[in-house]
PDB file of C-alpha atoms and ligand atoms in Angstrom:
ATOM      1  CA  UNK Q   1      -0.199  -0.065   0.323  1.00 41.00           C
ATOM      2  CA  UNK Q   2       1.447   3.948  -1.273  1.00 44.00           C
ATOM      3  CA  UNK Q   3       1.685   5.942   2.098  1.00 44.00           C
ATOM      4  CA  UNK Q   4      -1.071   7.942   0.660  1.00 45.00           C
ATOM      5  CA  UNK Q   5      -3.278   4.858   1.180  1.00 48.00           C
ATOM      6  CA  UNK Q   6      -2.637   4.021   5.025  1.00 44.00           C
ATOM      7  CA  UNK Q   7      -3.434   7.255   5.684  1.00 45.00           C
ATOM      8  CA  UNK Q   8      -6.997   6.861   4.287  1.00 49.00           C
ATOM      9  CA  UNK Q   9      -7.938   3.977   5.697  1.00 48.00           C
ATOM     10  CA  UNK Q  10      -7.871   2.538   9.202  1.00 48.00           C
ATOM     11  CA  UNK Q  11      -5.107   1.079  10.837  1.00 42.00           C
ATOM     12  CA  UNK Q  12      -7.024  -2.683  11.596  1.00 50.00           C
ATOM     13  CA  UNK Q  13      -6.443  -4.891   8.758  1.00 49.00           C
ATOM     14  CA  UNK Q  14      -8.938  -7.180   8.169  1.00 57.00           C
ATOM     15  CA  UNK Q  15      -8.016 -10.061   5.733  1.00 76.00           C
ATOM     16  CA  UNK Q  16      -9.552  -9.726   2.797  1.00 91.00           C
ATOM     17  CA  UNK Q  17     -11.162 -13.505   2.006  1.00 91.00           C
ATOM     18  CA  UNK Q  18     -13.656 -12.936  -0.234  1.00 93.00           C
ATOM     19  CA  UNK Q  19     -13.650 -11.823  -3.848  1.00 92.00           C
ATOM     20  CA  UNK Q  20     -16.205 -10.704  -6.200  1.00 95.00           C
ATOM     21  CA  UNK Q  21     -17.996 -13.067  -7.688  1.00 97.00           C
ATOM     22  CA  UNK Q  22     -17.826 -12.538 -11.772  1.00 96.00           C
ATOM     23  CA  UNK Q  23     -20.916 -10.647 -12.069  1.00 97.00           C
ATOM     24  CA  UNK Q  24     -20.182  -9.384 -15.953  1.00 98.00           C
ATOM     25  CA  UNK Q  25     -22.296 -12.060 -17.103  1.00 98.00           C
ATOM     26  CA  UNK Q  26     -25.201 -10.961 -15.243  1.00 98.00           C
ATOM     27  CA  UNK Q  27     -24.806  -7.533 -16.845  1.00 98.00           C
ATOM     28  CA  UNK Q  28     -27.344  -8.141 -19.234  1.00 98.00           C
ATOM     29  CA  UNK Q  29     -31.081  -7.824 -17.046  1.00 98.00           C
ATOM     30  CA  UNK Q  30     -33.306 -10.590 -17.836  1.00 98.00           C
ATOM     31  CA  UNK Q  31     -37.052  -9.409 -18.485  1.00 98.00           C
ATOM     32  CA  UNK Q  32     -36.197  -5.671 -18.306  1.00 98.00           C
ATOM     33  CA  UNK Q  33     -33.002  -3.440 -20.549  1.00 98.00           C
ATOM     34  CA  UNK Q  34     -31.833  -2.168 -17.169  1.00 98.00           C
ATOM     35  CA  UNK Q  35     -28.538  -3.689 -16.523  1.00 98.00           C
ATOM     36  CA  UNK Q  36     -27.566  -6.268 -13.861  1.00 98.00           C
ATOM     37  CA  UNK Q  37     -31.264  -6.231 -12.785  1.00 98.00           C
ATOM     38  CA  UNK Q  38     -33.475 -10.423 -12.813  1.00 98.00           C
ATOM     39  CA  UNK Q  39     -36.423 -10.242 -13.396  1.00 98.00           C
ATOM     40  CA  UNK Q  40     -37.691 -13.867 -13.062  1.00 98.00           C
ATOM     41  CA  UNK Q  41     -41.294 -14.327 -13.737  1.00 98.00           C
ATOM     42  CA  UNK Q  42     -43.512 -17.622 -12.908  1.00 98.00           C
ATOM     43  CA  UNK Q  43     -46.053 -16.322 -14.905  1.00 98.00           C
ATOM     44  CA  UNK Q  44     -47.995 -17.349 -11.937  1.00 98.00           C
ATOM     45  CA  UNK Q  45     -50.331 -15.463  -8.851  1.00 98.00           C
ATOM     46  CA  UNK Q  46     -48.058 -14.550  -6.125  1.00 98.00           C
ATOM     47  CA  UNK Q  47     -45.645 -12.024  -4.053  1.00 98.00           C
ATOM     48  CA  UNK Q  48     -43.251  -9.475  -6.446  1.00 98.00           C
ATOM     49  CA  UNK Q  49     -40.291 -10.126  -4.414  1.00 98.00           C
ATOM     50  CA  UNK Q  50     -37.006  -8.493  -4.785  1.00 98.00           C
ATOM     51  CA  UNK Q  51     -33.388  -9.469  -2.771  1.00 98.00           C
ATOM     52  CA  UNK Q  52     -30.907  -6.634  -3.804  1.00 99.00           C
ATOM     53  CA  UNK Q  53     -26.708  -6.749  -3.163  1.00 98.00           C
ATOM     54  CA  UNK Q  54     -23.723  -4.959  -3.520  1.00 98.00           C
ATOM     55  CA  UNK Q  55     -26.338  -1.403  -2.341  1.00 98.00           C
ATOM     56  CA  UNK Q  56     -22.675  -0.824  -1.138  1.00 98.00           C
ATOM     57  CA  UNK Q  57     -20.113  -1.701  -3.789  1.00 98.00           C
ATOM     58  CA  UNK Q  58     -17.747  -3.855  -1.229  1.00 97.00           C
ATOM     59  CA  UNK Q  59     -19.858  -5.515   0.654  1.00 98.00           C
ATOM     60  CA  UNK Q  60     -19.829  -8.331  -1.428  1.00 97.00           C
ATOM     61  CA  UNK Q  61     -21.885 -11.273  -0.118  1.00 98.00           C
ATOM     62  CA  UNK Q  62     -24.684 -10.539  -1.366  1.00 98.00           C
ATOM     63  CA  UNK Q  63     -23.197 -10.751  -4.823  1.00 98.00           C
ATOM     64  CA  UNK Q  64     -21.620 -14.380  -3.863  1.00 98.00           C
ATOM     65  CA  UNK Q  65     -25.570 -15.491  -3.404  1.00 98.00           C
ATOM     66  CA  UNK Q  66     -27.439 -13.713  -5.837  1.00 98.00           C
ATOM     67  CA  UNK Q  67     -24.592 -14.640  -8.064  1.00 98.00           C
ATOM     68  CA  UNK Q  68     -24.839 -18.898  -6.837  1.00 96.00           C
ATOM     69  CA  UNK Q  69     -29.175 -18.297  -7.615  1.00 95.00           C
ATOM     70  CA  UNK Q  70     -28.613 -16.704 -10.911  1.00 97.00           C
ATOM     71  CA  UNK Q  71     -26.069 -19.696 -11.195  1.00 97.00           C
ATOM     72  CA  UNK Q  72     -28.943 -22.006 -10.737  1.00 94.00           C
ATOM     73  CA  UNK Q  73     -30.777 -20.985 -13.088  1.00 94.00           C
ATOM     74  CA  UNK Q  74     -33.600 -20.502 -10.743  1.00 94.00           C
ATOM     75  CA  UNK Q  75     -36.981 -20.051 -11.800  1.00 94.00           C
ATOM     76  CA  UNK Q  76     -40.157 -19.829  -9.292  1.00 98.00           C
ATOM     77  CA  UNK Q  77     -42.860 -21.634  -8.282  1.00 98.00           C
ATOM     78  CA  UNK Q  78     -45.160 -18.104  -8.264  1.00 98.00           C
ATOM     79  CA  UNK Q  79     -44.957 -15.127  -8.566  1.00 98.00           C
ATOM     80  CA  UNK Q  80     -41.884 -13.049  -9.632  1.00 98.00           C
ATOM     81  CA  UNK Q  81     -38.482 -11.821  -8.064  1.00 98.00           C
ATOM     82  CA  UNK Q  82     -36.150  -9.884  -8.688  1.00 98.00           C
ATOM     83  CA  UNK Q  83     -32.309 -10.147  -8.214  1.00 98.00           C
ATOM     84  CA  UNK Q  84     -30.936  -7.202  -8.592  1.00 99.00           C
ATOM     85  CA  UNK Q  85     -26.720  -5.866  -8.366  1.00 98.00           C
ATOM     86  CA  UNK Q  86     -26.987  -2.642  -7.280  1.00 98.00           C
ATOM     87  CA  UNK Q  87     -23.622  -0.405  -6.970  1.00 98.00           C
ATOM     88  CA  UNK Q  88     -21.908  -1.980  -9.631  1.00 98.00           C
ATOM     89  CA  UNK Q  89     -19.538   0.192 -10.739  1.00 98.00           C
ATOM     90  CA  UNK Q  90     -17.886   0.768  -7.123  1.00 98.00           C
ATOM     91  CA  UNK Q  91     -18.127  -3.130  -6.989  1.00 97.00           C
ATOM     92  CA  UNK Q  92     -15.901  -3.046 -10.475  1.00 97.00           C
ATOM     93  CA  UNK Q  93     -12.933  -0.828  -8.702  1.00 96.00           C
ATOM     94  CA  UNK Q  94     -12.848  -3.686  -5.138  1.00 94.00           C
ATOM     95  CA  UNK Q  95      -9.262  -3.901  -4.354  1.00 91.00           C
ATOM     96  CA  UNK Q  96      -8.441  -6.373  -1.509  1.00 88.00           C
ATOM     97  CA  UNK Q  97      -5.856  -3.642  -0.923  1.00 86.00           C
ATOM     98  CA  UNK Q  98      -7.406  -0.920   0.038  1.00 89.00           C
ATOM     99  CA  UNK Q  99     -11.222  -2.307   0.428  1.00 91.00           C
ATOM    100  CA  UNK Q 100     -13.168   0.321   1.999  1.00 90.00           C
ATOM    101  CA  UNK Q 101     -13.085   2.534  -1.899  1.00 92.00           C
ATOM    102  CA  UNK Q 102     -15.167   0.408  -3.339  1.00 95.00           C
ATOM    103  CA  UNK Q 103     -18.560   1.309  -0.907  1.00 96.00           C
ATOM    104  CA  UNK Q 104     -19.537   3.809  -2.871  1.00 97.00           C
ATOM    105  CA  UNK Q 105     -18.073   6.033  -6.419  1.00 98.00           C
ATOM    106  CA  UNK Q 106     -19.420   9.184  -5.168  1.00 98.00           C
ATOM    107  CA  UNK Q 107     -21.614   9.018  -2.046  1.00 97.00           C
ATOM    108  CA  UNK Q 108     -23.263   6.322  -0.096  1.00 96.00           C
ATOM    109  CA  UNK Q 109     -26.084   4.667  -1.827  1.00 98.00           C
ATOM    110  CA  UNK Q 110     -28.148   3.544   1.248  1.00 97.00           C
ATOM    111  CA  UNK Q 111     -29.100   7.068   1.844  1.00 96.00           C
ATOM    112  CA  UNK Q 112     -30.876   8.262  -1.636  1.00 97.00           C
ATOM    113  CA  UNK Q 113     -33.937   6.543  -1.468  1.00 98.00           C
ATOM    114  CA  UNK Q 114     -36.531   9.989  -0.263  1.00 97.00           C
ATOM    115  CA  UNK Q 115     -38.495  10.943  -3.233  1.00 97.00           C
ATOM    116  CA  UNK Q 116     -37.403  14.599  -2.965  1.00 97.00           C
ATOM    117  CA  UNK Q 117     -34.002  13.636  -3.245  1.00 97.00           C
ATOM    118  CA  UNK Q 118     -34.240  11.173  -6.228  1.00 98.00           C
ATOM    119  CA  UNK Q 119     -36.914  13.375  -7.991  1.00 97.00           C
ATOM    120  CA  UNK Q 120     -34.355  16.282  -7.573  1.00 97.00           C
ATOM    121  CA  UNK Q 121     -31.819  17.899  -9.787  1.00 97.00           C
ATOM    122  CA  UNK Q 122     -28.572  16.647  -7.858  1.00 97.00           C
ATOM    123  CA  UNK Q 123     -26.250  13.383  -9.603  1.00 98.00           C
ATOM    124  CA  UNK Q 124     -24.272  11.175  -9.261  1.00 98.00           C
ATOM    125  CA  UNK Q 125     -23.284   7.507  -9.991  1.00 98.00           C
ATOM    126  CA  UNK Q 126     -24.720   6.394  -6.963  1.00 98.00           C
ATOM    127  CA  UNK Q 127     -28.477   8.397  -7.898  1.00 98.00           C
ATOM    128  CA  UNK Q 128     -28.636   7.439 -11.461  1.00 98.00           C
ATOM    129  CA  UNK Q 129     -27.859   4.140 -10.839  1.00 98.00           C
ATOM    130  CA  UNK Q 130     -31.173   4.341  -7.914  1.00 98.00           C
ATOM    131  CA  UNK Q 131     -33.077   6.343 -10.510  1.00 98.00           C
ATOM    132  CA  UNK Q 132     -32.742   3.133 -12.391  1.00 98.00           C
ATOM    133  CA  UNK Q 133     -33.410   0.657 -10.012  1.00 98.00           C
ATOM    134  CA  UNK Q 134     -36.655   2.301  -8.294  1.00 98.00           C
ATOM    135  CA  UNK Q 135     -39.431   1.089 -10.340  1.00 98.00           C
ATOM    136  CA  UNK Q 136     -38.030  -2.186  -8.968  1.00 98.00           C
ATOM    137  CA  UNK Q 137     -37.974  -1.337  -6.179  1.00 98.00           C
ATOM    138  CA  UNK Q 138     -41.304   0.640  -5.498  1.00 98.00           C
ATOM    139  CA  UNK Q 139     -43.354  -2.550  -6.833  1.00 98.00           C
ATOM    140  CA  UNK Q 140     -41.815  -5.708  -4.517  1.00 98.00           C
ATOM    141  CA  UNK Q 141     -44.073  -6.523  -1.815  1.00 98.00           C
ATOM    142  CA  UNK Q 142     -41.105  -7.522  -0.266  1.00 98.00           C
ATOM    143  CA  UNK Q 143     -37.363  -6.735  -0.423  1.00 98.00           C
ATOM    144  CA  UNK Q 144     -34.706  -8.109   1.083  1.00 98.00           C
ATOM    145  CA  UNK Q 145     -31.348  -5.964   0.939  1.00 98.00           C
ATOM    146  CA  UNK Q 146     -27.901  -7.464   1.930  1.00 98.00           C
ATOM    147  CA  UNK Q 147     -25.072  -6.001   3.595  1.00 98.00           C
ATOM    148  CA  UNK Q 148     -22.220  -6.689   5.653  1.00 97.00           C
ATOM    149  CA  UNK Q 149     -20.307  -4.569   8.568  1.00 93.00           C
ATOM    150  CA  UNK Q 150     -16.910  -3.564   9.231  1.00 88.00           C
ATOM    151  CA  UNK Q 151     -15.778  -5.718  12.894  1.00 86.00           C
ATOM    152  CA  UNK Q 152     -13.784  -8.834  11.984  1.00 86.00           C
ATOM    153  CA  UNK Q 153     -16.249 -11.902  12.978  1.00 88.00           C
ATOM    154  CA  UNK Q 154     -19.140  -9.309  13.452  1.00 89.00           C
ATOM    155  CA  UNK Q 155     -22.492 -11.601  14.180  1.00 92.00           C
ATOM    156  CA  UNK Q 156     -25.412 -10.741  11.516  1.00 96.00           C
ATOM    157  CA  UNK Q 157     -28.558  -8.999  12.140  1.00 96.00           C
ATOM    158  CA  UNK Q 158     -31.705  -8.233  10.636  1.00 98.00           C
ATOM    159  CA  UNK Q 159     -32.415  -4.314  10.566  1.00 97.00           C
ATOM    160  CA  UNK Q 160     -36.440  -4.290  10.219  1.00 98.00           C
ATOM    161  CA  UNK Q 161     -36.952  -0.705  10.013  1.00 96.00           C
ATOM    162  CA  UNK Q 162     -38.597   2.239  12.053  1.00 94.00           C
ATOM    163  CA  UNK Q 163     -41.621   0.625  12.669  1.00 93.00           C
ATOM    164  CA  UNK Q 164     -42.212  -3.167  13.984  1.00 95.00           C
ATOM    165  CA  UNK Q 165     -44.364  -4.628  10.813  1.00 96.00           C
ATOM    166  CA  UNK Q 166     -41.449  -6.216   9.284  1.00 97.00           C
ATOM    167  CA  UNK Q 167     -40.563  -8.250  12.049  1.00 97.00           C
ATOM    168  CA  UNK Q 168     -43.090 -10.969  11.558  1.00 97.00           C
ATOM    169  CA  UNK Q 169     -41.345 -11.395   8.432  1.00 98.00           C
ATOM    170  CA  UNK Q 170     -37.728 -11.319  10.026  1.00 98.00           C
ATOM    171  CA  UNK Q 171     -39.343 -14.060  12.408  1.00 98.00           C
ATOM    172  CA  UNK Q 172     -40.820 -16.164   9.766  1.00 98.00           C
ATOM    173  CA  UNK Q 173     -36.882 -16.065   8.415  1.00 98.00           C
ATOM    174  CA  UNK Q 174     -36.182 -17.351  11.187  1.00 97.00           C
ATOM    175  CA  UNK Q 175     -32.562 -15.888  10.618  1.00 97.00           C
ATOM    176  CA  UNK Q 176     -29.999 -14.091  11.613  1.00 98.00           C
ATOM    177  CA  UNK Q 177     -30.621 -14.268  15.990  1.00 97.00           C
ATOM    178  CA  UNK Q 178     -31.034 -10.706  15.751  1.00 97.00           C
ATOM    179  CA  UNK Q 179     -33.049  -7.974  14.907  1.00 98.00           C
ATOM    180  CA  UNK Q 180     -33.522  -4.758  14.962  1.00 97.00           C
ATOM    181  CA  UNK Q 181     -35.866  -1.603  15.204  1.00 97.00           C
ATOM    182  CA  UNK Q 182     -34.514   1.612  14.443  1.00 94.00           C
ATOM    183  CA  UNK Q 183     -34.231   5.080  13.932  1.00 90.00           C
ATOM    184  CA  UNK Q 184     -33.431   5.394  10.890  1.00 88.00           C
ATOM    185  CA  UNK Q 185     -30.070   7.794   9.245  1.00 83.00           C
ATOM    186  CA  UNK Q 186     -30.354  11.702   9.312  1.00 78.00           C
ATOM    187  CA  UNK Q 187     -28.369  11.556   6.015  1.00 83.00           C
ATOM    188  CA  UNK Q 188     -30.765  10.116   4.439  1.00 92.00           C
ATOM    189  CA  UNK Q 189     -33.498   7.508   3.278  1.00 96.00           C
ATOM    190  CA  UNK Q 190     -32.861   4.175   2.833  1.00 97.00           C
ATOM    191  CA  UNK Q 191     -33.859   0.972   0.564  1.00 98.00           C
ATOM    192  CA  UNK Q 192     -35.946   0.483   3.379  1.00 98.00           C
ATOM    193  CA  UNK Q 193     -38.024   2.809   5.136  1.00 97.00           C
ATOM    194  CA  UNK Q 194     -38.837   3.770   1.709  1.00 97.00           C
ATOM    195  CA  UNK Q 195     -42.717   4.770   0.292  1.00 96.00           C
ATOM    196  CA  UNK Q 196     -44.993   1.730   1.111  1.00 97.00           C
ATOM    197  CA  UNK Q 197     -41.976  -0.329   3.989  1.00 97.00           C
ATOM    198  CA  UNK Q 198     -42.053   2.352   6.470  1.00 95.00           C
ATOM    199  CA  UNK Q 199     -45.772   3.178   6.531  1.00 96.00           C
ATOM    200  CA  UNK Q 200     -48.313   0.568   9.035  1.00 94.00           C
ATOM    201  CA  UNK Q 201     -50.768   0.439   6.926  1.00 95.00           C
ATOM    202  CA  UNK Q 202     -48.895  -0.262   3.869  1.00 97.00           C
ATOM    203  CA  UNK Q 203     -48.892  -4.639   4.046  1.00 97.00           C
ATOM    204  CA  UNK Q 204     -45.571  -4.149   1.945  1.00 98.00           C
ATOM    205  CA  UNK Q 205     -42.543  -5.391   4.191  1.00 98.00           C
ATOM    206  CA  UNK Q 206     -39.019  -4.445   4.062  1.00 98.00           C
ATOM    207  CA  UNK Q 207     -35.612  -5.734   5.692  1.00 98.00           C
ATOM    208  CA  UNK Q 208     -31.899  -5.318   5.152  1.00 98.00           C
ATOM    209  CA  UNK Q 209     -30.153  -8.400   6.475  1.00 98.00           C
ATOM    210  CA  UNK Q 210     -26.291  -7.279   7.986  1.00 98.00           C
ATOM    211  CA  UNK Q 211     -25.020 -10.564   7.192  1.00 98.00           C
ATOM    212  CA  UNK Q 212     -21.767 -10.410   8.781  1.00 96.00           C
ATOM    213  CA  UNK Q 213     -18.121  -9.007   8.802  1.00 94.00           C
ATOM    214  CA  UNK Q 214     -17.128  -7.548   5.174  1.00 94.00           C
ATOM    215  CA  UNK Q 215     -14.739 -10.070   2.736  1.00 93.00           C
ATOM    216  CA  UNK Q 216     -14.883 -13.229   5.744  1.00 94.00           C
ATOM    217  CA  UNK Q 217     -16.949 -16.213   4.203  1.00 94.00           C
ATOM    218  CA  UNK Q 218     -19.198 -16.402   6.937  1.00 96.00           C
ATOM    219  CA  UNK Q 219     -20.862 -13.568   5.289  1.00 97.00           C
ATOM    220  CA  UNK Q 220     -21.230 -15.416   1.920  1.00 97.00           C
ATOM    221  CA  UNK Q 221     -22.752 -18.686   3.746  1.00 97.00           C
ATOM    222  CA  UNK Q 222     -25.116 -16.225   5.178  1.00 98.00           C
ATOM    223  CA  UNK Q 223     -26.228 -14.405   2.593  1.00 98.00           C
ATOM    224  CA  UNK Q 224     -26.864 -17.099   0.605  1.00 97.00           C
ATOM    225  CA  UNK Q 225     -29.262 -18.549   3.828  1.00 97.00           C
ATOM    226  CA  UNK Q 226     -31.029 -16.026   4.527  1.00 98.00           C
ATOM    227  CA  UNK Q 227     -32.281 -15.869   0.864  1.00 98.00           C
ATOM    228  CA  UNK Q 228     -33.944 -19.378   0.380  1.00 97.00           C
ATOM    229  CA  UNK Q 229     -35.221 -18.983   3.781  1.00 97.00           C
ATOM    230  CA  UNK Q 230     -37.068 -15.983   1.911  1.00 98.00           C
ATOM    231  CA  UNK Q 231     -37.497 -17.804  -1.441  1.00 98.00           C
ATOM    232  CA  UNK Q 232     -39.208 -21.182   1.364  1.00 97.00           C
ATOM    233  CA  UNK Q 233     -41.141 -18.643   2.480  1.00 98.00           C
ATOM    234  CA  UNK Q 234     -42.294 -17.161  -0.181  1.00 98.00           C
ATOM    235  CA  UNK Q 235     -43.114 -20.544  -1.569  1.00 98.00           C
ATOM    236  CA  UNK Q 236     -41.260 -19.514  -4.327  1.00 98.00           C
ATOM    237  CA  UNK Q 237     -38.929 -22.603  -4.260  1.00 97.00           C
ATOM    238  CA  UNK Q 238     -39.454 -25.688  -2.493  1.00 95.00           C
ATOM    239  CA  UNK Q 239     -38.204 -28.039  -0.107  1.00 94.00           C
ATOM    240  CA  UNK Q 240     -35.760 -29.633  -2.250  1.00 93.00           C
ATOM    241  CA  UNK Q 241     -34.690 -27.155  -4.039  1.00 92.00           C
ATOM    242  CA  UNK Q 242     -33.841 -25.583  -0.564  1.00 92.00           C
ATOM    243  CA  UNK Q 243     -31.930 -28.050   0.325  1.00 91.00           C
ATOM    244  CA  UNK Q 244     -29.690 -28.558  -2.536  1.00 90.00           C
ATOM    245  CA  UNK Q 245     -28.174 -25.996  -0.358  1.00 87.00           C
ATOM    246  CA  UNK Q 246     -25.401 -25.283   1.706  1.00 83.00           C
ATOM    247  CA  UNK Q 247     -27.495 -24.595   4.842  1.00 90.00           C
ATOM    248  CA  UNK Q 248     -26.492 -23.102   8.090  1.00 95.00           C
ATOM    249  CA  UNK Q 249     -28.433 -24.102  11.436  1.00 95.00           C
ATOM    250  CA  UNK Q 250     -31.005 -21.837  12.333  1.00 96.00           C
ATOM    251  CA  UNK Q 251     -30.811 -20.026  16.327  1.00 96.00           C
ATOM    252  CA  UNK Q 252     -32.135 -21.109  19.203  1.00 96.00           C
ATOM    253  CA  UNK Q 253     -34.089 -17.907  19.266  1.00 96.00           C
ATOM    254  CA  UNK Q 254     -34.162 -15.193  17.957  1.00 97.00           C
ATOM    255  CA  UNK Q 255     -33.538 -11.288  19.850  1.00 97.00           C
ATOM    256  CA  UNK Q 256     -34.566  -8.008  19.417  1.00 98.00           C
ATOM    257  CA  UNK Q 257     -33.141  -4.810  19.745  1.00 97.00           C
ATOM    258  CA  UNK Q 258     -35.155  -1.719  20.141  1.00 97.00           C
ATOM    259  CA  UNK Q 259     -32.286   1.007  19.147  1.00 95.00           C
ATOM    260  CA  UNK Q 260     -32.564   4.310  20.465  1.00 90.00           C
ATOM    261  CA  UNK Q 261     -30.275   7.529  20.174  1.00 79.00           C
ATOM    262  CA  UNK Q 262     -26.846   7.169  17.805  1.00 87.00           C
ATOM    263  CA  UNK Q 263     -23.930   9.091  19.539  1.00 93.00           C
ATOM    264  CA  UNK Q 264     -22.386  11.303  16.305  1.00 91.00           C
ATOM    265  CA  UNK Q 265     -18.852  12.863  15.757  1.00 93.00           C
ATOM    266  CA  UNK Q 266     -18.737  16.404  15.537  1.00 92.00           C
ATOM    267  CA  UNK Q 267     -15.026  16.107  14.832  1.00 93.00           C
ATOM    268  CA  UNK Q 268     -11.307  13.800  13.718  1.00 93.00           C
ATOM    269  CA  UNK Q 269     -10.601  14.329  18.021  1.00 94.00           C
ATOM    270  CA  UNK Q 270     -13.781  11.646  18.449  1.00 95.00           C
ATOM    271  CA  UNK Q 271     -12.868   8.721  20.569  1.00 95.00           C
ATOM    272  CA  UNK Q 272     -14.033   5.697  22.723  1.00 97.00           C
ATOM    273  CA  UNK Q 273     -13.821   5.635  26.135  1.00 97.00           C
ATOM    274  CA  UNK Q 274     -13.450   1.702  26.597  1.00 97.00           C
ATOM    275  CA  UNK Q 275     -12.716  -1.263  24.166  1.00 96.00           C
ATOM    276  CA  UNK Q 276     -15.870  -1.599  21.928  1.00 95.00           C
ATOM    277  CA  UNK Q 277     -16.931  -4.497  19.854  1.00 93.00           C
ATOM    278  CA  UNK Q 278     -21.069  -5.176  18.473  1.00 91.00           C
ATOM    279  CA  UNK Q 279     -23.561  -5.839  20.262  1.00 93.00           C
ATOM    280  CA  UNK Q 280     -21.320  -5.667  23.616  1.00 96.00           C
ATOM    281  CA  UNK Q 281     -23.709  -4.667  26.582  1.00 97.00           C
ATOM    282  CA  UNK Q 282     -23.161  -2.382  29.140  1.00 98.00           C
ATOM    283  CA  UNK Q 283     -24.479  -3.363  32.396  1.00 98.00           C
ATOM    284  CA  UNK Q 284     -24.729   0.330  34.145  1.00 98.00           C
ATOM    285  CA  UNK Q 285     -26.222   3.296  33.024  1.00 97.00           C
ATOM    286  CA  UNK Q 286     -24.268   6.828  32.923  1.00 97.00           C
ATOM    287  CA  UNK Q 287     -20.686   4.484  32.319  1.00 98.00           C
ATOM    288  CA  UNK Q 288     -18.778   6.568  29.979  1.00 98.00           C
ATOM    289  CA  UNK Q 289     -18.819   5.767  26.343  1.00 97.00           C
ATOM    290  CA  UNK Q 290     -16.895   8.641  24.600  1.00 97.00           C
ATOM    291  CA  UNK Q 291     -15.849  11.668  24.499  1.00 96.00           C
ATOM    292  CA  UNK Q 292     -15.171  14.528  21.079  1.00 96.00           C
ATOM    293  CA  UNK Q 293     -13.251  17.828  22.823  1.00 94.00           C
ATOM    294  CA  UNK Q 294     -15.598  18.801  25.445  1.00 95.00           C
ATOM    295  CA  UNK Q 295     -18.780  16.554  24.347  1.00 95.00           C
ATOM    296  CA  UNK Q 296     -18.996  12.937  26.831  1.00 96.00           C
ATOM    297  CA  UNK Q 297     -21.285  10.503  26.293  1.00 96.00           C
ATOM    298  CA  UNK Q 298     -22.521   7.916  28.945  1.00 97.00           C
ATOM    299  CA  UNK Q 299     -24.645   4.976  28.454  1.00 97.00           C
ATOM    300  CA  UNK Q 300     -27.855   6.187  28.995  1.00 95.00           C
ATOM    301  CA  UNK Q 301     -29.409   3.033  31.030  1.00 95.00           C
ATOM    302  CA  UNK Q 302     -29.212   0.138  31.454  1.00 96.00           C
ATOM    303  CA  UNK Q 303     -27.651  -3.595  29.655  1.00 96.00           C
ATOM    304  CA  UNK Q 304     -26.847  -0.676  26.664  1.00 97.00           C
ATOM    305  CA  UNK Q 305     -26.627  -2.845  23.962  1.00 97.00           C
ATOM    306  CA  UNK Q 306     -23.584  -1.264  20.949  1.00 96.00           C
ATOM    307  CA  UNK Q 307     -24.972  -1.791  17.889  1.00 93.00           C
ATOM    308  CA  UNK Q 308     -21.724  -1.595  14.941  1.00 90.00           C
ATOM    309  CA  UNK Q 309     -19.105   0.498  16.765  1.00 93.00           C
ATOM    310  CA  UNK Q 310     -17.417   2.321  13.910  1.00 90.00           C
ATOM    311  CA  UNK Q 311     -13.258   2.143  14.180  1.00 83.00           C
ATOM    312  CA  UNK Q 312     -12.909   4.559  11.656  1.00 82.00           C
ATOM    313  CA  UNK Q 313     -11.866   7.911  12.852  1.00 79.00           C
ATOM    314  CA  UNK Q 314     -13.927  10.743  13.705  1.00 80.00           C
ATOM    315  CA  UNK Q 315     -16.014  12.580  10.893  1.00 85.00           C
ATOM    316  CA  UNK Q 316     -18.152  15.600  11.842  1.00 87.00           C
ATOM    317  CA  UNK Q 317     -21.477  14.145  11.470  1.00 83.00           C
ATOM    318  CA  UNK Q 318     -21.017  10.350  11.015  1.00 85.00           C
ATOM    319  CA  UNK Q 319     -22.649   7.809  13.108  1.00 86.00           C
ATOM    320  CA  UNK Q 320     -19.676   6.572  15.504  1.00 94.00           C
ATOM    321  CA  UNK Q 321     -22.242   4.345  17.405  1.00 95.00           C
ATOM    322  CA  UNK Q 322     -25.635   3.409  17.717  1.00 94.00           C
ATOM    323  CA  UNK Q 323     -27.107   2.190  21.083  1.00 96.00           C
ATOM    324  CA  UNK Q 324     -29.984  -0.394  21.871  1.00 97.00           C
ATOM    325  CA  UNK Q 325     -31.809  -2.592  24.164  1.00 96.00           C
ATOM    326  CA  UNK Q 326     -33.184  -6.346  24.385  1.00 96.00           C
ATOM    327  CA  UNK Q 327     -37.047  -6.472  24.091  1.00 93.00           C
ATOM    328  CA  UNK Q 328     -37.989  -8.339  27.311  1.00 80.00           C
TER     329      UNK Q 328
HETATM  330 ZN1  LIG Z   1     -24.120  -1.619   3.396  1.00 60.41          ZN
END
């Protein structure tokens, strides 16, 4: 790595053990002119389901899962299944020596899904792609958005959105173990929070699964398993089809974490005051958690759960960790 690259990436050096699958073969869409989108229509009544990979270009697990499905020439038994590789342009720049650099080209694709942003005058690589994908997103009854996380060894979790309405879907999948209901992101709307997905009166459901750590084979196994579970749940494939794939054991139970406030950096001086890891539980309320100049954060309640603490240097306005609690 050149000195310039060393400066722009965190000091920890995760082993990159996944590679992007050969996506070029999926460039030409199925049932659509939009590249890297495959609409698999059973020709029979049923739900419209969409599974999305690569909203973040360096989160390879979902792309590996969709590549496997497409390579098996999946044909749903009912309804319509849309498989989409989102930020292929960013993924095309994936470099194992600088694996964080290909998260996006211009901006975070998972903060663009508000109508005012999508229909607004701004332009970026991610906005252009989001504008191509949004008709598919808006037509989906059920959405599964596959992601992964920074922290090595991070256990997978499902973000059910800002309401409880998609929790039953996450529970029906039975995987992964931890479910989150959160408050979204101030920086912009996620795909799972768009339109009917966030409307408690709409039957549409969306979940985002953080399948594990970026670039660890376990995250690709989780992405594949969760996708198969969704297809089985929707009766788009049968048991024999599912059993023909490598599977993960079902966790004994799923636990829901209700996420409250986020801790947002004000400057590069931001630092945690204790060792952090994803899903760490801090027993006592009032435990010093982080500081940034004169600002100090303590845990707001007992049994405080840390959600995806950032390992990167603070940038003003960046969420460094979110705080939650397990629901009884
Ligand atoms: Zn992501």
